[in-house]
Amino acid sequence: MEFTYSALPARVVFGAGRRADVPAELDRLGITRALVITTADQSETCATFAAAIGDRLGAIYPGAVMHTPVQVTEAAMRQAEQMNCDGILAIGGGSTIGLGKAIAWRTDMPQLVVPTTYAGSEMTPILGQTEQGLKTTLRSPKVLPETVIYDPDLTLTLPGAISGPSGMNAIAHAVEALYAEDANPVISLMAEDSIRALAGALPRIMADGADRAARELALYGSWLAGTCLGAVGMALHHKICHTLGGSFDLNHADVHCLMIPYSTAYNRDAAPAAMAAISRALGGGDPAEELYALMRRVGRKTSLADFGLTEAQLDRAADLAVQNPYYNPRPVTRDAVRGMLQAAFEGRRP
Ligand code: NAD
């Protein structure tokens, strides 16, 4: 056994109703005038939090959007400056959390994050942002939120059509953590339990979005998955999803959800220990086939053709995916990637 493990600092407060801890956690971080951010869709939730924090409220900015465009970050920062904000309270999914991180990157303000999806960004020191249509990614301890409050009750309103793919996005972080170049035993334990929790919870959530025990289990799994994503490097799956999502403007979670069975199949023979862990977490069987069955139960798109892509676009995606070398347990070749994309295009069993 040989590994290097760097644990990232994070304070995690977990439990149904724990959103009531927000004022005390703001105090703990020394935030006296919070900039409260969320998406327009969640502005009502934002208003509830703004009311709950009383005189700790500095300003409200319910303008977060996907892909963290720099002009949105700048508009939010102007608001923060005008109102003398000294910290960030972000309530929402990856898009809202991305905005909070982008502001923290520029100002070093502390962040209290209350995630409401399963994307996992709150546990990572990674920030993706777009400027003039170009997406760039950076990694810095400055963007890692100081405190995260997970309250599963806040996910009860997340529709099944978003919950399923968002949960599969989290599973994808855990799957790739198991065969990461810098994998380590602690993160592998988290990854396996993350897959177990999410695979158990997601079908229950699809059947009944108000199942509080399933919501709790899914949020627990997504916390673990986010920790995995923040701690070790990802491989082909994240690369191909980034390429497909970025080049053809596809929904982030839907692409992850569809592709994870296919990228798992790609690496099937090259990462036996990881495959054994995934299989255990899924209750036995072939990991790629089990993930395929799960994807078909909880996803809203079940082939790349469903996204409206053409076969010519698959050629382009395969070209892009092999342009810059990166780690993957099985060598990444253009023909093999193109074959994987064809299977996903047809929605074939992997
Ligand atoms: P999202 O944040 O865009 O949310 C999707 C939609 O669901 C939004 O309209 C939002 O308002 C709504 N929503 C969120 N929570 C809700 C709730 N509880 N009830 C009702 N509606 C709710 O989507 P996402 O999948 O969470 O995040 C995707 C983004 O996060 C992508 O841009 C991705 O690149 C980024 N991301 C970044 C990292 C990282 O480490 N930097 C990790 C994962 C994802």
Short mmCIF file of C-alpha atoms in Angstrom, two decimals, residues 8-298:
data_model
loop_
_atom_site.label_atom_id
_atom_site.label_comp_id
_atom_site.label_asym_id
_atom_site.label_seq_id
_atom_site.Cartn_x
_atom_site.Cartn_y
_atom_site.Cartn_z
CA LEU A 8 -9.29 19.35 3.11
CA PRO A 9 -10.51 21.54 5.96
CA ALA A 10 -14.29 21.72 6.16
CA ARG A 11 -16.90 22.04 8.87
CA VAL A 12 -19.98 19.97 8.05
CA VAL A 13 -23.29 20.32 9.89
CA PHE A 14 -25.77 17.63 8.83
CA GLY A 15 -29.38 16.86 9.67
CA ALA A 16 -33.04 17.56 8.98
CA GLY A 17 -33.89 21.03 10.27
CA ARG A 18 -30.24 22.07 10.69
CA ARG A 19 -30.87 25.15 8.52
CA ALA A 20 -31.86 26.64 11.87
CA ASP A 21 -28.11 26.66 12.64
CA VAL A 22 -27.40 29.23 9.90
CA PRO A 23 -27.34 32.31 12.20
CA ALA A 24 -25.00 30.62 14.70
CA GLU A 25 -22.73 29.36 11.93
CA LEU A 26 -22.54 32.85 10.42
CA ASP A 27 -21.51 34.15 13.84
CA ARG A 28 -18.92 31.41 14.13
CA LEU A 29 -17.37 32.57 10.85
CA GLY A 30 -17.47 36.19 11.99
CA ILE A 31 -19.87 37.18 9.21
CA THR A 32 -21.82 40.25 10.30
CA ARG A 33 -23.27 41.30 6.91
CA ALA A 34 -23.93 38.32 4.64
CA LEU A 35 -24.41 38.45 0.89
CA VAL A 36 -27.21 35.89 0.41
CA ILE A 37 -27.09 34.27 -3.03
CA THR A 38 -29.22 31.79 -4.97
CA THR A 39 -30.84 31.33 -8.41
CA ALA A 40 -33.97 33.22 -9.50
CA ASP A 41 -35.91 29.93 -9.20
CA GLN A 42 -35.02 29.71 -5.53
CA SER A 43 -35.60 33.36 -4.61
CA GLU A 44 -38.39 32.42 -2.20
CA THR A 45 -36.06 30.11 -0.27
CA CYS A 46 -33.52 32.92 -0.32
CA ALA A 47 -36.04 35.33 1.21
CA THR A 48 -36.79 32.86 4.02
CA PHE A 49 -33.08 32.64 4.87
CA ALA A 50 -32.70 36.42 4.63
CA ALA A 51 -35.51 36.82 7.17
CA ALA A 52 -34.02 34.17 9.47
CA ILE A 53 -30.61 35.83 9.76
CA GLY A 54 -32.01 39.18 10.95
CA ASP A 55 -29.45 41.97 11.18
CA ARG A 56 -26.71 39.72 9.77
CA LEU A 57 -28.24 40.37 6.32
CA GLY A 58 -26.12 42.58 4.08
CA ALA A 59 -27.66 42.05 0.63
CA ILE A 60 -29.60 39.52 -1.44
CA TYR A 61 -28.50 38.45 -4.91
CA PRO A 62 -30.83 35.81 -6.43
CA GLY A 63 -29.11 35.92 -9.83
CA ALA A 64 -26.87 32.82 -9.98
CA VAL A 65 -26.94 30.99 -13.33
CA MET A 66 -25.25 27.91 -14.81
CA HIS A 67 -21.55 27.97 -15.78
CA THR A 68 -20.65 30.92 -13.46
CA PRO A 69 -20.34 33.72 -16.04
CA VAL A 70 -17.85 36.39 -14.94
CA GLN A 71 -20.29 39.27 -15.54
CA VAL A 72 -22.76 37.73 -13.04
CA THR A 73 -19.95 37.40 -10.48
CA GLU A 74 -19.02 41.05 -11.03
CA ALA A 75 -22.63 42.21 -10.61
CA ALA A 76 -22.95 40.27 -7.34
CA MET A 77 -19.66 41.71 -6.11
CA ARG A 78 -20.82 45.27 -6.81
CA GLN A 79 -23.87 44.58 -4.66
CA ALA A 80 -21.66 43.13 -1.91
CA GLU A 81 -19.40 46.18 -1.99
CA GLN A 82 -22.26 48.68 -1.90
CA MET A 83 -23.75 46.96 1.14
CA ASN A 84 -20.40 46.34 2.90
CA CYS A 85 -20.87 42.56 2.98
CA ASP A 86 -18.19 40.58 4.79
CA GLY A 87 -19.23 37.01 3.96
CA ILE A 88 -21.30 34.80 1.70
CA LEU A 89 -24.37 32.69 2.44
CA ALA A 90 -25.04 30.49 -0.62
CA ILE A 91 -28.23 28.42 -0.79
CA GLY A 92 -28.71 26.19 -3.83
CA GLY A 93 -27.10 23.78 -6.27
CA GLY A 94 -23.80 23.83 -8.15
CA SER A 95 -24.67 27.04 -10.01
CA THR A 96 -25.26 29.05 -6.83
CA ILE A 97 -22.28 27.51 -5.07
CA GLY A 98 -20.14 28.32 -8.13
CA LEU A 99 -21.08 31.99 -7.80
CA GLY A 100 -20.17 31.98 -4.10
CA LYS A 101 -16.80 30.42 -4.88
CA ALA A 102 -16.14 32.92 -7.68
CA ILE A 103 -16.75 35.80 -5.24
CA ALA A 104 -14.58 34.15 -2.57
CA TRP A 105 -11.79 33.69 -5.13
CA ARG A 106 -11.77 37.45 -5.76
CA THR A 107 -12.42 38.72 -2.23
CA ASP A 108 -11.39 35.91 0.14
CA MET A 109 -14.71 36.35 1.97
CA PRO A 110 -15.75 33.35 4.12
CA GLN A 111 -18.54 31.13 2.77
CA LEU A 112 -21.39 29.35 4.51
CA VAL A 113 -23.02 27.02 2.00
CA VAL A 114 -26.39 25.27 2.20
CA PRO A 115 -26.55 22.81 -0.74
CA THR A 116 -29.95 21.85 -2.16
CA THR A 117 -28.88 19.42 -4.93
CA TYR A 118 -26.49 16.47 -5.05
CA ALA A 119 -23.76 18.00 -7.28
CA GLY A 120 -21.15 18.18 -4.48
CA SER A 121 -19.37 21.40 -5.43
CA GLU A 122 -19.50 22.63 -1.81
CA MET A 123 -16.81 20.11 -0.79
CA THR A 124 -14.29 20.98 -3.51
CA PRO A 125 -11.59 23.62 -4.00
CA ILE A 126 -12.54 23.70 -7.71
CA LEU A 127 -14.09 26.66 -9.51
CA GLY A 128 -15.29 26.54 -13.12
CA GLN A 129 -16.26 29.88 -14.68
CA THR A 130 -17.02 31.23 -18.14
CA GLU A 131 -15.91 34.39 -19.86
CA GLN A 132 -16.94 35.14 -23.45
CA GLY A 133 -18.17 31.59 -23.89
CA LEU A 134 -14.90 30.04 -22.70
CA LYS A 135 -14.97 27.84 -19.60
CA THR A 136 -11.86 27.68 -17.43
CA THR A 137 -11.30 25.72 -14.23
CA LEU A 138 -9.06 26.55 -11.31
CA ARG A 139 -8.21 24.83 -8.04
CA SER A 140 -7.48 26.89 -4.93
CA PRO A 141 -8.03 26.55 -1.17
CA LYS A 142 -9.48 30.09 -1.36
CA VAL A 143 -12.65 28.79 -3.04
CA LEU A 144 -13.33 25.91 -0.65
CA PRO A 145 -16.32 26.85 1.56
CA GLU A 146 -15.48 27.11 5.27
CA THR A 147 -18.78 25.68 6.52
CA VAL A 148 -21.47 23.54 4.89
CA ILE A 149 -24.93 22.89 6.33
CA TYR A 150 -26.71 19.89 4.82
CA ASP A 151 -30.42 19.95 5.60
CA PRO A 152 -32.21 17.16 3.70
CA ASP A 153 -35.56 18.90 4.18
CA LEU A 154 -34.40 21.55 1.69
CA THR A 155 -34.14 18.87 -1.01
CA LEU A 156 -37.79 17.83 -0.69
CA THR A 157 -38.70 20.39 -3.38
CA LEU A 158 -36.07 19.14 -5.83
CA PRO A 159 -38.13 17.55 -8.62
CA GLY A 160 -37.50 13.87 -9.48
CA ALA A 161 -36.32 14.89 -12.95
CA ILE A 162 -33.46 16.86 -11.34
CA SER A 163 -32.90 14.63 -8.28
CA GLY A 164 -32.18 11.47 -10.32
CA PRO A 165 -29.56 12.93 -12.67
CA SER A 166 -28.04 15.08 -9.91
CA GLY A 167 -27.61 11.96 -7.75
CA MET A 168 -26.02 10.09 -10.67
CA ASN A 169 -23.65 13.06 -11.11
CA ALA A 170 -22.57 12.42 -7.51
CA ILE A 171 -22.20 8.67 -8.13
CA ALA A 172 -19.89 9.53 -11.05
CA HIS A 173 -17.55 11.43 -8.69
CA ALA A 174 -17.39 8.39 -6.42
CA VAL A 175 -16.86 5.90 -9.27
CA GLU A 176 -13.91 7.85 -10.66
CA ALA A 177 -12.44 8.38 -7.17
CA LEU A 178 -12.15 4.59 -6.81
CA TYR A 179 -9.77 4.31 -9.78
CA ALA A 180 -8.14 7.75 -9.48
CA GLU A 181 -4.42 8.06 -10.09
CA ASP A 182 -4.07 9.43 -6.55
CA ALA A 183 -6.70 7.16 -4.97
CA ASN A 184 -6.26 6.47 -1.26
CA PRO A 185 -7.98 4.12 1.21
CA VAL A 186 -9.91 6.81 3.11
CA ILE A 187 -11.43 8.33 -0.01
CA SER A 188 -12.16 4.85 -1.39
CA LEU A 189 -14.18 4.03 1.75
CA MET A 190 -16.15 7.22 1.27
CA ALA A 191 -16.64 6.54 -2.44
CA GLU A 192 -18.00 3.05 -1.91
CA ASP A 193 -20.41 4.16 0.78
CA SER A 194 -21.47 7.12 -1.34
CA ILE A 195 -22.47 4.83 -4.22
CA ARG A 196 -24.27 2.52 -1.79
CA ALA A 197 -26.25 5.38 -0.25
CA LEU A 198 -27.19 7.08 -3.52
CA ALA A 199 -28.06 3.88 -5.39
CA GLY A 200 -30.31 2.92 -2.48
CA ALA A 201 -31.95 6.33 -2.18
CA LEU A 202 -32.52 7.50 -5.76
CA PRO A 203 -35.14 4.93 -6.85
CA ARG A 204 -37.04 5.65 -3.61
CA ILE A 205 -36.94 9.38 -4.33
CA MET A 206 -38.21 8.81 -7.87
CA ALA A 207 -41.14 6.86 -6.39
CA ASP A 208 -41.82 9.41 -3.66
CA GLY A 209 -40.00 12.75 -3.57
CA ALA A 210 -41.31 13.33 -0.04
CA ASP A 211 -39.56 10.22 1.37
CA ARG A 212 -37.51 12.01 4.04
CA ALA A 213 -35.35 9.01 4.93
CA ALA A 214 -34.39 8.58 1.26
CA ARG A 215 -33.66 12.32 0.95
CA GLU A 216 -31.39 12.12 3.98
CA LEU A 217 -29.54 9.10 2.57
CA ALA A 218 -29.07 10.76 -0.83
CA LEU A 219 -27.70 13.96 0.69
CA TYR A 220 -25.32 11.93 2.87
CA GLY A 221 -24.13 10.11 -0.27
CA SER A 222 -23.66 13.35 -2.14
CA TRP A 223 -21.60 14.83 0.69
CA LEU A 224 -19.27 11.81 0.46
CA ALA A 225 -19.16 12.08 -3.34
CA GLY A 226 -18.29 15.78 -3.17
CA THR A 227 -15.50 14.99 -0.73
CA CYS A 228 -14.14 12.41 -3.19
CA LEU A 229 -14.28 14.92 -6.05
CA GLY A 230 -12.40 17.49 -3.99
CA ALA A 231 -9.73 15.07 -2.82
CA VAL A 232 -8.58 13.05 -5.83
CA GLY A 233 -8.26 13.50 -9.59
CA MET A 234 -10.98 12.44 -12.01
CA ALA A 235 -10.51 10.62 -15.34
CA LEU A 236 -12.18 9.83 -18.69
CA HIS A 237 -15.77 10.13 -17.46
CA HIS A 238 -15.40 13.70 -16.21
CA LYS A 239 -13.36 14.63 -19.27
CA ILE A 240 -15.94 13.34 -21.73
CA CYS A 241 -18.85 14.93 -19.83
CA HIS A 242 -17.01 18.25 -19.73
CA THR A 243 -16.36 17.97 -23.46
CA LEU A 244 -19.93 17.01 -24.37
CA GLY A 245 -21.50 19.54 -22.00
CA GLY A 246 -19.19 22.38 -22.98
CA SER A 247 -19.12 21.79 -26.75
CA PHE A 248 -22.82 21.17 -27.27
CA ASP A 249 -24.34 23.06 -24.32
CA LEU A 250 -25.89 20.00 -22.67
CA ASN A 251 -27.25 19.88 -19.12
CA HIS A 252 -24.43 18.99 -16.72
CA ALA A 253 -26.23 16.42 -14.54
CA ASP A 254 -28.07 14.76 -17.45
CA VAL A 255 -24.81 14.09 -19.31
CA HIS A 256 -23.14 12.61 -16.22
CA CYS A 257 -26.19 10.45 -15.57
CA LEU A 258 -26.27 9.02 -19.07
CA MET A 259 -22.51 8.52 -19.48
CA ILE A 260 -21.48 6.91 -16.18
CA PRO A 261 -22.48 3.34 -17.20
CA TYR A 262 -20.52 3.71 -20.44
CA SER A 263 -17.36 5.17 -18.91
CA THR A 264 -17.49 2.46 -16.22
CA ALA A 265 -17.69 -0.17 -18.98
CA TYR A 266 -14.72 1.50 -20.71
CA ASN A 267 -12.59 0.98 -17.61
CA ARG A 268 -14.14 -2.36 -16.63
CA ASP A 269 -11.06 -4.54 -17.21
CA ALA A 270 -8.45 -1.96 -16.26
CA ALA A 271 -9.52 -1.23 -12.66
CA PRO A 272 -10.52 -4.52 -10.99
CA ALA A 273 -10.37 -3.32 -7.37
CA ALA A 274 -12.53 -0.28 -8.16
CA MET A 275 -15.01 -2.45 -10.05
CA ALA A 276 -15.26 -4.83 -7.10
CA ALA A 277 -16.03 -1.90 -4.78
CA ILE A 278 -18.69 -0.49 -7.14
CA SER A 279 -20.23 -3.94 -7.47
CA ARG A 280 -20.36 -4.37 -3.67
CA ALA A 281 -21.98 -0.96 -3.32
CA LEU A 282 -24.61 -1.84 -5.91
CA GLY A 283 -25.47 -5.17 -4.30
CA GLY A 284 -23.45 -7.38 -6.68
CA GLY A 285 -23.37 -7.88 -10.44
CA ASP A 286 -21.43 -6.16 -13.20
CA PRO A 287 -20.89 -2.49 -12.22
CA ALA A 288 -21.50 -1.03 -15.68
CA GLU A 289 -24.69 -3.05 -16.16
CA GLU A 290 -25.97 -2.17 -12.70
CA LEU A 291 -25.28 1.52 -13.32
CA TYR A 292 -27.03 1.22 -16.68
CA ALA A 293 -30.12 -0.20 -15.00
CA LEU A 294 -30.01 2.61 -12.41
CA MET A 295 -29.54 5.28 -15.09
CA ARG A 296 -32.63 4.00 -16.92
CA ARG A 297 -34.66 4.15 -13.72
CA VAL A 298 -33.65 7.61 -12.56
#
